[in-house]
Every structure is written in C-alpha cells, then in structure tokens.
Amino acid sequence: MDSALIPEGAKRCSFPKFYMGIAVVGAVVLWGLLAWGLIYWKGLNQTNMNDYYGFALWIWADLAVIAVGGGAFFTGLLKYIFKIDELKNIINFAVIIGFICYSSALLILAIDIGQPLRGWFIFWHANVHSMLTEVAFCLSFYFAVLTIEFIPNILENRQANKVSFFHHLAHNMHGIMVIFAATGAALSFFHQGSLGGVAGVMFGRPFSFREHLNIWPYTFFLFTWSAAAFWPCFTLLVTKITETITGKKLVGDKTVHLLSKIAGWMITSYIIAKIIDTIYWATVTAPSLGFKWTHFYSNNALYGKWMLFTELILCGVLPGVLLIMKSTRENSKLRLLAIILGVIGVCLNRWVMVLQVMAVPVMPFDTWALYIPSWQEMATTILPVAYGIILIALTYRYLPVFPQEQELNYPVEEEAVDEPVVAPAAEPVAATE
Amino acid sequence: MLPFCFEWVWDLGHVLFIGGLLFAPIGILGAGLTYCAVKAAYETINDSGESHH
C-alpha cells in the first residue's frame, strides 16, 4: 500500500504488520497523553512533587535524554568539523536520535512548567543571571539545529526527492551543514554545561556544590564531558535494538568499532576526572561546609555507598576499560554489555545530581526525603519513549537513514543490478516482505 | 526581549546573553536557511543544480 514511499531497493515488513506495531506503541502514547491532559486540566497536584522536590522525575528524564541525545552534536562535530568521514554511516541516525531526545526534553518541560500559556516568558522576560535561561535558549535553538539537520533526510524520501525544489534544497542544506553543525556544537556545549552548573552552584546543597573555575563549577565541565563520552553508547544501543527488531545489519562493523573506541577513551578520561572531582569534594569541599561525605550515603533506605560504586566503577570504569581494549571492544557481547552499562551510568549520574541532591537533609532538623513519582509523572515520562519508538519506526521505513543497509544486507542484488541481462528480476524495487 | 523594550538594559549581561544566545543563533540559522531556500528556488527555475549528491 505504501511501497511507493519506501526507499528504493529496501525491504520492509507488510503495511498491516507495521501499523499493528505502531498501534501497540500508540496505546502507550495515549496513556501518556491522558496523564498530560490531567496535569494541564487539574494542575501539578497530579504529581508527587512537593517542597522538597521542585525538581523530580521529569527533570531527571530531561537531563538524561539531553545527555544521551548529545550524540547528534558530537557526531556532527566529528563528521563536519573534524572530517571523520566514517561517521557518515551513522550520522543520519544520530541526528534522528538527537531530534527525538531534544523534542522529548522540550515536551517534558512543556508539561513541567505548570502554566504553559506563559512558556514564552522565558524568552521575552529573560533573567540574564540564570543558568536555566541559558539552558532554555540553547535547548530551543539546538532543537532548531537538529530539525535543520533532519530536514535533508526527510527530503530524501523517494517521493519528496522527485520534487525538484526539495531535491535542490536538501543538496544545498548538505552543502552548508558545517555551519549548522558548528552552531549546534556551540549551543550544545553551553547547555550541557549549564545543566551541570545548576547543581554545582547550589551553595545550600553541599552534596552537589563544587569548587569553581572562574564562574563555572566543575560540574559544568563534567556534564558536557559525560554527554560527549556516553552518547556513542546510547546511539550504538538504539542501533543494536533497531537491528534486532528489523533482523538486519544496518551499520558496518568498522563504524561501530570506531564509535566504541571513541566512547572508550572519552568515558575513561571522563571517569578519571569524575573520580578526582569526587575525591576532592569528599575530602575538601564537603568538610569545608561542615559535612562528612559519608553523611550523604547513610541513614536512608535507598542512597548508599553502593550507588557511588555503581556510578563510578561498575558503570564508569568498567565500560571505559571494556571499550578501550580492542579484544573486548570487538567482541559483540562484551561491547553490548559495555554500552548498556554506559547508558545506565550516565542516567544514574543525572539521577544522583537531581534527585539525591533533593533527598539529602541539609538542615539539622531535616530527615531524608524520599520520593515516589505518581502514575501521571511516570506516564508522561514514558510518553517520549513511545513517541521515539514510533518516529524511529517511521523514519526507518520511509527514509534512507542507513547508507550501508543495501551493501550489508543485499549484496547479491546489488551485483545483479549491474548485470540486468543475467538477472532482470533483481532490479531494485520497493519490495515488502 | 528586544533592545529598547522596557526590560532591556544596555549592560554586558544583556548584550552577551540575549545577543549571543538568542539573536545570534536566530540570525545564523535564519540566514543559512534563507540562503539554501533561495539557491534551491534559483536552481529549480533554471534547472542548473546538480542532479545528484
């Protein structure tokens, strides 16, 4: 039914099977929309946020998707500025993942602000002393950059590309993509950093407060660094999931090994910096504010030293080492283990920097304040995941996302196209399985 | 926030923040997109663009 829209030569599942799958995920989207509607109708009392938790599940999800979605800016930087051409095989998918992550972050913020009709105030009545204003600016414009990077891929759809204007527009946008990529990299650097900076400047929260380099706390640099370090893990993980579902090899081993190697060195360098930062905080910063570091990991049911060990060693040092060593990096099972641990590690770091910060007692009369999100918060947090699955499914089906798909999956048919007299039936067609 | 509106102050914070992070990206992205669209329209009319990329 939709074979005219499917990229030439690509094989996709049947139309009913595809949309049955979309309908299942669509049900989750509806559940999220119901919760969203309730929150807009009845207000933020639908959440379990309170005076302790002004930042809660949504802000963690926001920071986590922004961290793992940082792949788009870093891939763009490496591909267009540093000219690492091998990344052309995954740049489209990295952009799509980034687009999903950043649109999800904006969607979550749109739910979180409570009064959406006043959402534009942050641009018009900007508080120029606020790091979060910078985050809002950079996030919005970086999303615009991602949209611009995504548009040429959409215009390369088989039918859209037949329109001469779209064809030329896509070509011209590719031509000056370096400018958009450079703008995106600058914007992304600042907002990743500022998200970390917010935690680091909170003097009244000694668990997250850090020493500064000029006006920037160390967390500013650690957040940017960690986003740049862990994005390949998420990009590779989503690629692996897509390959498993489609039953096809979509990205060549050379590209996967290169990304894994980049991840390994970035994670290792980041985690060394993070461990040094943690030791300095535990031995100098926290005592100078009147606390022993063990205070932040005791007398509560959830946040123990195991969390620090999991974040730094299990999900930091281990994936870094596994991805640095060639033998483990090129072993598909160990590589998968490393990238899963990496994704968990960066998400755990954001959890600690948002939710553990809120949970820690800071007054002598305070106790630990633990928090369980309401179903409305959970549904609206799962909503972007379902939306992401749908968008990946649609782009995979209708757009030429993976330039290597043909050569990795149908090499015989490609050869046959060169010799139409011998194998006339093997000409590329938009076949459906 | 535009210069000369009542909230605007001519200080470094406003110029760097609003100028550098609001108007500069709008300008770069807007100019880039306009260039691409105008060039594509010109190429479409004259059919002078490359047929593949």
CSV table of C-alpha atoms in Angstrom, one decimal:
chain,number,residue,atom,x,y,z
A,1,MET,CA,0.0,0.0,0.0
A,2,ASP,CA,2.8,2.4,0.9
A,3,SER,CA,5.5,0.8,-1.3
A,4,ALA,CA,6.0,3.9,-3.3
A,5,LEU,CA,7.3,5.7,-0.2
A,6,ILE,CA,9.8,3.0,0.8
A,7,PRO,CA,13.4,3.7,-0.2
A,8,GLU,CA,14.4,2.1,-3.4
A,9,GLY,CA,15.7,-1.5,-3.1
A,10,ALA,CA,14.9,-1.6,0.7
A,11,LYS,CA,12.8,-4.5,2.1
A,12,ARG,CA,10.3,-3.6,4.8
A,13,CYS,CA,7.6,-5.6,6.5
A,14,SER,CA,4.0,-5.5,5.2
A,15,PHE,CA,1.8,-2.4,5.8
A,16,PRO,CA,-0.7,-4.1,8.2
A,17,LYS,CA,2.1,-5.7,10.3
A,18,PHE,CA,3.9,-2.3,10.5
A,19,TYR,CA,0.8,-0.4,11.6
A,20,MET,CA,-0.2,-3.1,14.0
A,21,GLY,CA,3.1,-2.5,15.8
A,22,ILE,CA,2.6,1.3,15.7
A,23,ALA,CA,-0.9,0.8,17.2
A,24,VAL,CA,0.5,-1.1,20.2
A,25,VAL,CA,3.1,1.6,20.9
A,26,GLY,CA,0.4,4.2,20.1
A,27,ALA,CA,-1.7,2.9,23.1
A,28,VAL,CA,1.2,3.8,25.4
A,29,VAL,CA,1.3,7.3,23.7
A,30,LEU,CA,-2.5,7.6,24.5
A,31,TRP,CA,-1.8,6.7,28.1
A,32,GLY,CA,0.8,9.4,28.3
A,33,LEU,CA,-1.5,11.9,26.7
A,34,LEU,CA,-4.2,11.1,29.2
A,35,ALA,CA,-1.8,11.9,32.0
A,36,TRP,CA,-0.7,15.0,30.3
A,37,GLY,CA,-4.3,16.2,29.9
A,38,LEU,CA,-4.9,15.5,33.5
A,39,ILE,CA,-1.9,17.6,34.5
A,40,TYR,CA,-2.9,20.5,32.3
A,41,TRP,CA,-6.5,20.3,33.5
A,42,LYS,CA,-6.0,19.8,37.2
A,43,GLY,CA,-2.5,21.2,37.7
A,44,LEU,CA,0.8,20.0,39.2
A,45,ASN,CA,-1.1,18.5,42.1
A,46,GLN,CA,-1.3,15.4,39.9
A,47,THR,CA,2.4,14.9,40.6
A,48,ASN,CA,4.1,13.8,43.8
A,49,MET,CA,6.4,16.8,43.7
A,50,ASN,CA,6.5,18.9,46.9
A,51,ASP,CA,8.5,21.5,48.7
A,52,TYR,CA,11.5,19.1,48.8
A,53,TYR,CA,11.1,18.0,45.2
A,54,GLY,CA,10.7,21.0,42.9
A,55,PHE,CA,12.9,19.0,40.6
A,56,ALA,CA,11.8,15.4,40.2
A,57,LEU,CA,11.3,12.6,37.7
A,58,TRP,CA,10.7,15.0,34.8
A,59,ILE,CA,13.9,16.9,35.3
A,60,TRP,CA,15.9,13.7,35.7
A,61,ALA,CA,14.3,12.5,32.4
A,62,ASP,CA,15.1,15.8,30.8
A,63,LEU,CA,18.8,15.7,31.9
A,64,ALA,CA,19.1,12.1,30.9
A,65,VAL,CA,17.7,12.4,27.4
A,66,ILE,CA,19.8,15.5,26.8
A,67,ALA,CA,22.9,13.6,27.9
A,68,VAL,CA,22.3,10.6,25.8
A,69,GLY,CA,21.0,12.7,22.9
A,70,GLY,CA,24.2,14.7,22.9
A,71,GLY,CA,25.4,12.3,20.2
A,72,ALA,CA,23.9,14.4,17.4
A,73,PHE,CA,26.1,17.4,18.3
A,74,PHE,CA,29.2,15.4,18.8
A,75,THR,CA,28.7,13.3,15.7
A,76,GLY,CA,28.1,16.5,13.8
A,77,LEU,CA,31.3,18.0,15.3
A,78,LEU,CA,33.4,14.9,14.4
A,79,LYS,CA,31.9,14.5,11.0
A,80,TYR,CA,31.7,18.1,9.7
A,81,ILE,CA,34.4,19.9,11.6
A,82,PHE,CA,37.0,17.1,12.3
A,83,LYS,CA,36.1,15.4,8.9
A,84,ILE,CA,35.9,11.9,10.3
A,85,ASP,CA,34.1,10.5,7.2
A,86,GLU,CA,33.4,7.1,8.6
A,87,LEU,CA,30.7,8.6,10.7
A,88,LYS,CA,28.6,9.3,7.6
A,89,ASN,CA,27.2,5.8,8.1
A,90,ILE,CA,25.5,6.7,11.3
A,91,ILE,CA,25.1,10.5,11.2
A,92,ASN,CA,21.5,10.3,10.0
A,93,PHE,CA,20.5,8.0,12.8
A,94,ALA,CA,22.4,10.0,15.4
A,95,VAL,CA,20.5,13.2,14.2
A,96,ILE,CA,17.2,11.3,14.5
A,97,ILE,CA,18.0,10.1,18.0
A,98,GLY,CA,19.1,13.6,18.9
A,99,PHE,CA,15.9,15.0,17.4
A,100,ILE,CA,13.8,12.6,19.4
A,101,CYS,CA,15.7,13.3,22.6
A,102,TYR,CA,15.6,17.1,22.4
A,103,SER,CA,11.9,17.2,21.3
A,104,SER,CA,11.2,14.9,24.3
A,105,ALA,CA,13.1,17.2,26.6
A,106,LEU,CA,11.1,20.2,25.3
A,107,LEU,CA,7.9,18.2,25.6
A,108,ILE,CA,8.7,17.3,29.2
A,109,LEU,CA,9.5,20.9,30.0
A,110,ALA,CA,6.2,21.9,28.4
A,111,ILE,CA,4.5,19.6,30.9
A,112,ASP,CA,6.7,20.6,33.8
A,113,ILE,CA,6.3,24.4,33.7
A,114,GLY,CA,2.8,24.2,35.0
A,115,GLN,CA,1.5,27.3,33.2
A,116,PRO,CA,2.2,26.5,29.5
A,117,LEU,CA,0.5,29.7,28.4
A,118,ARG,CA,3.4,31.6,30.0
A,119,GLY,CA,6.1,29.4,28.4
A,120,TRP,CA,7.3,32.2,26.1
A,121,PHE,CA,8.1,34.4,29.2
A,122,ILE,CA,11.5,32.7,29.4
A,123,PHE,CA,12.4,34.3,26.1
A,124,TRP,CA,10.7,37.6,26.4
A,125,HIS,CA,11.2,38.3,30.1
A,126,ALA,CA,14.6,36.6,30.3
A,127,ASN,CA,16.5,36.5,33.6
A,128,VAL,CA,20.0,37.0,32.3
A,129,HIS,CA,21.6,35.9,35.6
A,130,SER,CA,20.0,32.4,35.4
A,131,MET,CA,21.8,29.3,34.1
A,132,LEU,CA,18.4,27.9,33.3
A,133,THR,CA,17.6,30.8,31.0
A,134,GLU,CA,20.8,29.9,29.1
A,135,VAL,CA,19.6,26.2,29.0
A,136,ALA,CA,16.2,27.2,27.7
A,137,PHE,CA,17.8,29.3,24.9
A,138,CYS,CA,20.4,26.8,23.9
A,139,LEU,CA,17.9,23.9,24.1
A,140,SER,CA,15.4,25.6,21.9
A,141,PHE,CA,17.9,26.7,19.3
A,142,TYR,CA,19.8,23.4,19.4
A,143,PHE,CA,16.4,21.7,18.7
A,144,ALA,CA,16.1,24.1,15.7
A,145,VAL,CA,19.6,23.0,14.5
A,146,LEU,CA,18.6,19.3,14.9
A,147,THR,CA,15.4,20.0,12.9
A,148,ILE,CA,17.5,21.6,10.2
A,149,GLU,CA,19.9,18.6,10.2
A,150,PHE,CA,16.9,16.2,10.0
A,151,ILE,CA,15.1,18.0,7.1
A,152,PRO,CA,17.5,16.9,4.3
A,153,ASN,CA,17.0,13.3,5.4
A,154,ILE,CA,13.2,13.8,5.2
A,155,LEU,CA,13.5,15.4,1.7
A,156,GLU,CA,15.5,12.4,0.5
A,157,ASN,CA,12.3,10.3,0.8
A,158,ARG,CA,11.7,8.7,-2.6
A,159,GLN,CA,8.7,10.7,-3.4
A,160,ALA,CA,9.8,14.0,-1.9
A,161,ASN,CA,13.1,13.9,-3.7
A,162,LYS,CA,11.2,13.8,-7.0
A,163,VAL,CA,10.2,17.4,-6.4
A,164,SER,CA,13.0,19.5,-7.9
A,165,PHE,CA,12.9,22.2,-5.2
A,166,PHE,CA,13.1,19.7,-2.4
A,167,HIS,CA,15.9,17.9,-4.1
A,168,HIS,CA,17.9,21.1,-4.5
A,169,LEU,CA,17.1,22.3,-1.0
A,170,ALA,CA,18.3,19.0,0.5
A,171,HIS,CA,21.5,19.3,-1.5
A,172,ASN,CA,22.1,22.9,-0.5
A,173,MET,CA,21.5,22.1,3.1
A,174,HIS,CA,24.0,19.3,3.0
A,175,GLY,CA,26.4,21.9,1.4
A,176,ILE,CA,26.4,24.3,4.4
A,177,MET,CA,25.7,21.7,7.1
A,178,VAL,CA,29.1,22.5,8.6
A,179,ILE,CA,27.7,25.9,9.7
A,180,PHE,CA,24.7,24.4,11.3
A,181,ALA,CA,26.8,21.7,12.9
A,182,ALA,CA,29.2,24.3,14.3
A,183,THR,CA,26.3,26.4,15.7
A,184,GLY,CA,24.8,23.2,17.2
A,185,ALA,CA,28.0,22.2,18.8
A,186,ALA,CA,28.5,25.6,20.5
A,187,LEU,CA,24.9,25.7,21.7
A,188,SER,CA,25.0,22.1,22.9
A,189,PHE,CA,28.3,22.7,24.8
A,190,PHE,CA,26.8,25.6,26.7
A,191,HIS,CA,23.5,24.0,27.7
A,192,GLN,CA,25.0,20.6,28.7
A,193,GLY,CA,27.5,22.6,30.8
A,194,SER,CA,24.8,24.9,32.3
A,195,LEU,CA,22.7,21.9,33.3
A,196,GLY,CA,25.6,20.7,35.4
A,197,GLY,CA,26.4,24.2,36.5
A,198,VAL,CA,22.9,24.5,38.1
A,199,ALA,CA,23.8,21.7,40.5
A,200,GLY,CA,27.3,22.9,41.1
A,201,VAL,CA,26.4,26.5,42.1
A,202,MET,CA,23.9,25.5,44.8
A,203,PHE,CA,25.8,26.6,47.9
A,204,GLY,CA,22.9,25.5,50.2
A,205,ARG,CA,23.1,21.9,48.8
A,206,PRO,CA,26.6,20.7,49.9
A,207,PHE,CA,26.0,17.3,48.2
A,208,SER,CA,26.1,18.9,44.7
A,209,PHE,CA,28.1,22.1,45.4
A,210,ARG,CA,31.5,22.1,43.7
A,211,GLU,CA,34.5,24.5,43.6
A,212,HIS,CA,34.6,26.8,40.6
A,213,LEU,CA,36.9,27.6,37.7
A,214,ASN,CA,36.2,31.3,37.3
A,215,ILE,CA,32.3,31.4,37.3
A,216,TRP,CA,31.9,27.8,36.3
A,217,PRO,CA,31.7,25.0,38.8
A,218,TYR,CA,33.5,21.7,38.0
A,219,THR,CA,30.1,20.1,37.3
A,220,PHE,CA,29.7,22.4,34.3
A,221,PHE,CA,32.6,20.7,32.6
A,222,LEU,CA,31.8,17.2,33.9
A,223,PHE,CA,28.3,17.3,32.4
A,224,THR,CA,29.5,18.4,29.0
A,225,TRP,CA,32.2,15.8,29.1
A,226,SER,CA,29.9,13.0,30.2
A,227,ALA,CA,27.4,13.8,27.5
A,228,ALA,CA,30.2,13.7,24.9
A,229,ALA,CA,31.5,10.5,26.4
A,230,PHE,CA,28.3,8.4,26.7
A,231,TRP,CA,26.4,9.4,23.6
A,232,PRO,CA,28.0,6.7,21.4
A,233,CYS,CA,26.8,4.1,23.9
A,234,PHE,CA,23.2,5.2,23.5
A,235,THR,CA,23.5,5.6,19.7
A,236,LEU,CA,25.0,2.1,19.5
A,237,LEU,CA,22.4,0.7,21.8
A,238,VAL,CA,19.5,2.1,19.8
A,239,THR,CA,21.1,0.9,16.6
A,240,LYS,CA,21.5,-2.6,18.1
A,241,ILE,CA,17.9,-2.6,19.2
A,242,THR,CA,16.8,-1.5,15.7
A,243,GLU,CA,19.0,-4.1,14.1
A,244,THR,CA,17.5,-6.8,16.4
A,245,ILE,CA,13.9,-5.8,15.6
A,246,THR,CA,14.4,-5.5,11.9
A,247,GLY,CA,16.6,-8.6,11.7
A,248,LYS,CA,19.2,-6.6,9.6
A,249,LYS,CA,22.7,-5.3,9.8
A,250,LEU,CA,22.3,-1.5,9.5
A,251,VAL,CA,25.7,-0.1,10.4
A,252,GLY,CA,29.1,-1.7,9.4
A,253,ASP,CA,31.5,-3.1,12.0
A,254,LYS,CA,34.1,-0.5,11.1
A,255,THR,CA,31.8,2.4,12.1
A,256,VAL,CA,30.7,0.5,15.2
A,257,HIS,CA,34.2,-0.2,16.3
A,258,LEU,CA,35.2,3.4,15.7
A,259,LEU,CA,32.3,4.7,17.8
A,260,SER,CA,33.1,2.2,20.5
A,261,LYS,CA,36.7,3.3,20.6
A,262,ILE,CA,35.7,7.0,20.8
A,263,ALA,CA,33.3,6.1,23.7
A,264,GLY,CA,36.0,4.1,25.5
A,265,TRP,CA,38.6,6.9,25.5
A,266,MET,CA,36.0,9.6,26.3
A,267,ILE,CA,34.4,7.5,29.1
A,268,THR,CA,37.8,6.7,30.6
A,269,SER,CA,39.1,10.3,30.6
A,270,TYR,CA,35.7,11.5,32.0
A,271,ILE,CA,35.6,9.0,34.7
A,272,ILE,CA,39.2,9.8,35.8
A,273,ALA,CA,38.1,13.5,36.1
A,274,LYS,CA,34.9,12.5,37.9
A,275,ILE,CA,36.8,10.3,40.4
A,276,ILE,CA,39.3,13.2,41.1
A,277,ASP,CA,36.3,15.6,41.5
A,278,THR,CA,34.6,13.2,43.9
A,279,ILE,CA,37.7,12.7,46.0
A,280,TYR,CA,38.3,16.4,46.2
A,281,TRP,CA,34.6,17.0,47.1
A,282,ALA,CA,34.7,14.3,49.8
A,283,THR,CA,38.0,15.4,51.3
A,284,VAL,CA,37.9,19.2,50.9
A,285,THR,CA,34.6,20.7,49.7
A,286,ALA,CA,32.1,18.8,51.9
A,287,PRO,CA,34.2,19.0,55.1
A,288,SER,CA,34.6,22.8,54.5
A,289,LEU,CA,30.8,23.0,54.5
A,290,GLY,CA,30.6,21.1,57.8
A,291,PHE,CA,29.8,17.6,56.5
A,292,LYS,CA,31.5,14.2,56.3
A,293,TRP,CA,31.0,12.7,52.9
A,294,THR,CA,29.5,9.5,54.5
A,295,HIS,CA,26.6,11.7,55.7
A,296,PHE,CA,25.3,11.7,52.1
A,297,TYR,CA,25.2,7.9,51.9
A,298,SER,CA,23.8,6.8,55.2
A,299,ASN,CA,20.7,6.7,57.3
A,300,ASN,CA,18.2,6.1,54.5
A,301,ALA,CA,16.7,3.2,52.6
A,302,LEU,CA,18.0,4.0,49.1
A,303,TYR,CA,21.0,6.1,48.7
A,304,GLY,CA,24.0,4.1,50.0
A,305,LYS,CA,27.6,3.8,49.0
A,306,TRP,CA,26.6,1.2,46.5
A,307,MET,CA,25.2,4.0,44.4
A,308,LEU,CA,28.6,5.7,44.2
A,309,PHE,CA,30.3,2.4,43.4
A,310,THR,CA,27.7,1.6,40.7
A,311,GLU,CA,28.0,5.1,39.1
A,312,LEU,CA,31.8,5.4,39.2
A,313,ILE,CA,33.2,1.8,38.9
A,314,LEU,CA,30.5,-0.5,37.6
A,315,CYS,CA,29.0,1.9,35.0
A,316,GLY,CA,32.0,4.1,34.5
A,317,VAL,CA,35.4,2.4,34.8
A,318,LEU,CA,34.2,-1.0,33.6
A,319,PRO,CA,32.6,0.2,30.3
A,320,GLY,CA,35.5,2.5,29.7
A,321,VAL,CA,38.1,-0.3,30.0
A,322,LEU,CA,35.9,-2.7,28.0
A,323,LEU,CA,35.6,-0.3,25.1
A,324,ILE,CA,39.3,0.8,25.2
A,325,MET,CA,40.7,-2.7,24.8
A,326,LYS,CA,40.5,-3.9,21.2
A,327,SER,CA,39.7,-7.6,22.1
A,328,THR,CA,36.7,-6.7,24.3
A,329,ARG,CA,35.6,-3.8,22.1
A,330,GLU,CA,35.3,-6.1,19.1
A,331,ASN,CA,33.5,-8.9,21.0
A,332,SER,CA,29.9,-8.1,20.3
A,333,LYS,CA,28.6,-9.5,23.7
A,334,LEU,CA,31.1,-7.6,25.8
A,335,ARG,CA,30.6,-4.4,23.7
A,336,LEU,CA,26.8,-4.7,24.2
A,337,LEU,CA,27.4,-5.1,28.0
A,338,ALA,CA,29.7,-2.0,28.0
A,339,ILE,CA,27.3,0.2,26.1
A,340,ILE,CA,24.4,-0.8,28.3
A,341,LEU,CA,26.4,-0.1,31.5
A,342,GLY,CA,27.5,3.2,29.9
A,343,VAL,CA,23.9,4.3,29.3
A,344,ILE,CA,22.9,3.2,32.8
A,345,GLY,CA,25.9,5.1,34.2
A,346,VAL,CA,25.1,8.5,32.7
A,347,CYS,CA,21.4,8.2,33.6
A,348,LEU,CA,22.4,7.3,37.2
A,349,ASN,CA,24.7,10.3,37.3
A,350,ARG,CA,21.8,12.6,36.3
A,351,TRP,CA,19.6,10.9,38.9
A,352,VAL,CA,22.1,11.5,41.6
A,353,MET,CA,22.7,15.1,40.6
A,354,VAL,CA,18.9,15.8,40.5
A,355,LEU,CA,17.1,13.5,43.0
A,356,GLN,CA,19.7,12.6,45.5
A,357,VAL,CA,20.5,16.3,45.9
A,358,MET,CA,16.9,16.9,46.8
A,359,ALA,CA,16.7,13.9,49.2
A,360,VAL,CA,19.7,14.8,51.3
A,361,PRO,CA,18.9,16.6,54.6
A,362,VAL,CA,20.5,19.9,54.8
A,363,MET,CA,19.1,21.3,58.0
A,364,PRO,CA,19.8,19.9,61.4
A,365,PHE,CA,16.1,19.1,62.0
A,366,ASP,CA,15.7,17.6,58.5
A,367,THR,CA,15.5,13.9,57.6
A,368,TRP,CA,16.0,12.2,54.3
A,369,ALA,CA,13.1,13.0,51.9
A,370,LEU,CA,12.5,10.1,49.5
A,371,TYR,CA,10.1,10.4,46.6
A,372,ILE,CA,8.0,8.1,44.5
A,373,PRO,CA,6.6,9.6,41.3
A,374,SER,CA,2.8,9.5,40.6
A,375,TRP,CA,1.5,7.4,37.7
A,376,GLN,CA,0.9,10.7,35.9
A,377,GLU,CA,4.6,11.5,36.1
A,378,MET,CA,5.6,8.1,35.0
A,379,ALA,CA,3.1,8.0,32.1
A,380,THR,CA,4.3,11.4,30.8
A,381,THR,CA,7.9,10.3,31.2
A,382,ILE,CA,7.3,7.1,29.2
A,383,LEU,CA,5.3,9.0,26.6
A,384,PRO,CA,8.5,10.4,24.9
A,385,VAL,CA,9.9,6.8,24.8
A,386,ALA,CA,6.9,5.6,22.9
A,387,TYR,CA,7.0,8.6,20.7
A,388,GLY,CA,10.7,7.9,20.0
A,389,ILE,CA,9.9,4.3,19.0
A,390,ILE,CA,7.2,5.5,16.6
A,391,LEU,CA,9.4,8.1,15.0
A,392,ILE,CA,12.3,5.7,14.6
A,393,ALA,CA,10.0,3.1,13.0
A,394,LEU,CA,8.6,5.7,10.6
A,395,THR,CA,12.0,7.0,9.6
A,396,TYR,CA,13.4,3.6,9.2
A,397,ARG,CA,10.5,2.6,6.9
A,398,TYR,CA,10.3,5.7,4.8
A,399,LEU,CA,13.7,7.4,4.8
A,400,PRO,CA,17.1,6.4,3.6
A,401,VAL,CA,18.6,6.5,7.1
A,402,PHE,CA,21.3,3.9,6.9
A,403,PRO,CA,23.5,4.3,3.8
A,404,GLN,CA,25.1,0.9,4.3
A,405,GLU,CA,21.8,-1.1,4.6
A,406,GLN,CA,21.9,-2.1,0.9
A,407,GLU,CA,25.5,-3.4,0.9
A,408,LEU,CA,25.3,-5.1,4.2
A,409,ASN,CA,22.1,-6.9,3.6
A,410,TYR,CA,21.5,-7.4,-0.2
A,411,PRO,CA,25.0,-7.5,-1.7
A,412,VAL,CA,23.9,-10.1,-4.3
A,413,GLU,CA,21.1,-8.0,-5.6
A,414,GLU,CA,23.4,-5.0,-6.0
A,415,GLU,CA,25.7,-7.1,-8.2
A,416,ALA,CA,22.7,-8.3,-10.1
A,417,VAL,CA,21.7,-4.7,-10.9
A,418,ASP,CA,25.0,-4.3,-12.7
A,419,GLU,CA,24.1,-7.2,-15.0
A,420,PRO,CA,20.4,-6.8,-15.8
A,421,VAL,CA,20.5,-9.2,-18.7
A,422,VAL,CA,21.6,-12.1,-16.5
A,423,ALA,CA,19.2,-11.3,-13.6
A,424,PRO,CA,16.5,-9.0,-14.8
A,425,ALA,CA,14.2,-9.8,-11.8
A,426,ALA,CA,16.8,-8.4,-9.4
A,427,GLU,CA,16.4,-4.7,-10.3
A,428,PRO,CA,15.8,-2.6,-7.2
A,429,VAL,CA,12.2,-2.4,-6.3
A,430,ALA,CA,10.4,-1.2,-3.2
A,431,ALA,CA,9.7,-4.7,-2.1
A,432,THR,CA,7.8,-5.6,1.0
A,433,GLU,CA,8.5,-8.8,2.9
B,1,MET,CA,13.3,40.5,24.6
B,2,LEU,CA,14.2,43.2,22.1
B,3,PRO,CA,16.5,46.2,22.7
B,4,PHE,CA,14.7,49.4,23.6
B,5,CYS,CA,11.8,47.5,25.3
B,6,PHE,CA,11.3,48.5,28.9
B,7,GLU,CA,13.1,45.5,30.4
B,8,TRP,CA,16.2,45.9,28.3
B,9,VAL,CA,19.4,47.2,29.9
B,10,TRP,CA,22.5,48.1,27.9
B,11,ASP,CA,24.9,46.0,30.0
B,12,LEU,CA,27.3,43.2,29.3
B,13,GLY,CA,24.9,40.5,30.6
B,14,HIS,CA,22.1,41.5,28.3
B,15,VAL,CA,24.3,42.0,25.2
B,16,LEU,CA,26.1,38.7,25.7
B,17,PHE,CA,23.2,36.7,26.8
B,18,ILE,CA,20.4,37.9,24.6
B,19,GLY,CA,22.7,38.9,21.8
B,20,GLY,CA,24.9,35.8,21.8
B,21,LEU,CA,22.5,33.1,22.7
B,22,LEU,CA,19.2,34.4,21.3
B,23,PHE,CA,19.7,36.7,18.3
B,24,ALA,CA,23.0,35.2,17.0
B,25,PRO,CA,21.6,31.7,16.6
B,26,ILE,CA,18.4,33.1,15.1
B,27,GLY,CA,20.5,35.1,12.7
B,28,ILE,CA,22.8,32.3,11.7
B,29,LEU,CA,20.1,29.7,11.3
B,30,GLY,CA,17.7,32.1,9.6
B,31,ALA,CA,20.4,33.3,7.1
B,32,GLY,CA,21.6,29.7,6.4
B,33,LEU,CA,18.1,28.5,5.7
B,34,THR,CA,17.2,31.5,3.6
B,35,TYR,CA,20.4,31.0,1.6
B,36,CYS,CA,19.5,27.3,1.0
B,37,ALA,CA,15.9,28.1,0.0
B,38,VAL,CA,16.8,31.0,-2.3
B,39,LYS,CA,19.5,29.0,-4.0
B,40,ALA,CA,17.2,26.0,-4.4
B,41,ALA,CA,14.5,28.2,-5.9
B,42,TYR,CA,17.0,29.7,-8.3
B,43,GLU,CA,18.3,26.2,-9.3
B,44,THR,CA,14.8,24.9,-9.7
B,45,ILE,CA,13.8,27.7,-12.0
B,46,ASN,CA,17.0,27.5,-14.0
B,47,ASP,CA,17.3,23.7,-13.5
B,48,SER,CA,21.1,24.3,-13.1
B,49,GLY,CA,21.7,22.4,-9.9
B,50,GLU,CA,23.4,19.0,-9.7
B,51,SER,CA,21.1,16.1,-10.2
B,52,HIS,CA,22.6,14.0,-7.5
B,53,HIS,CA,24.6,14.4,-4.3
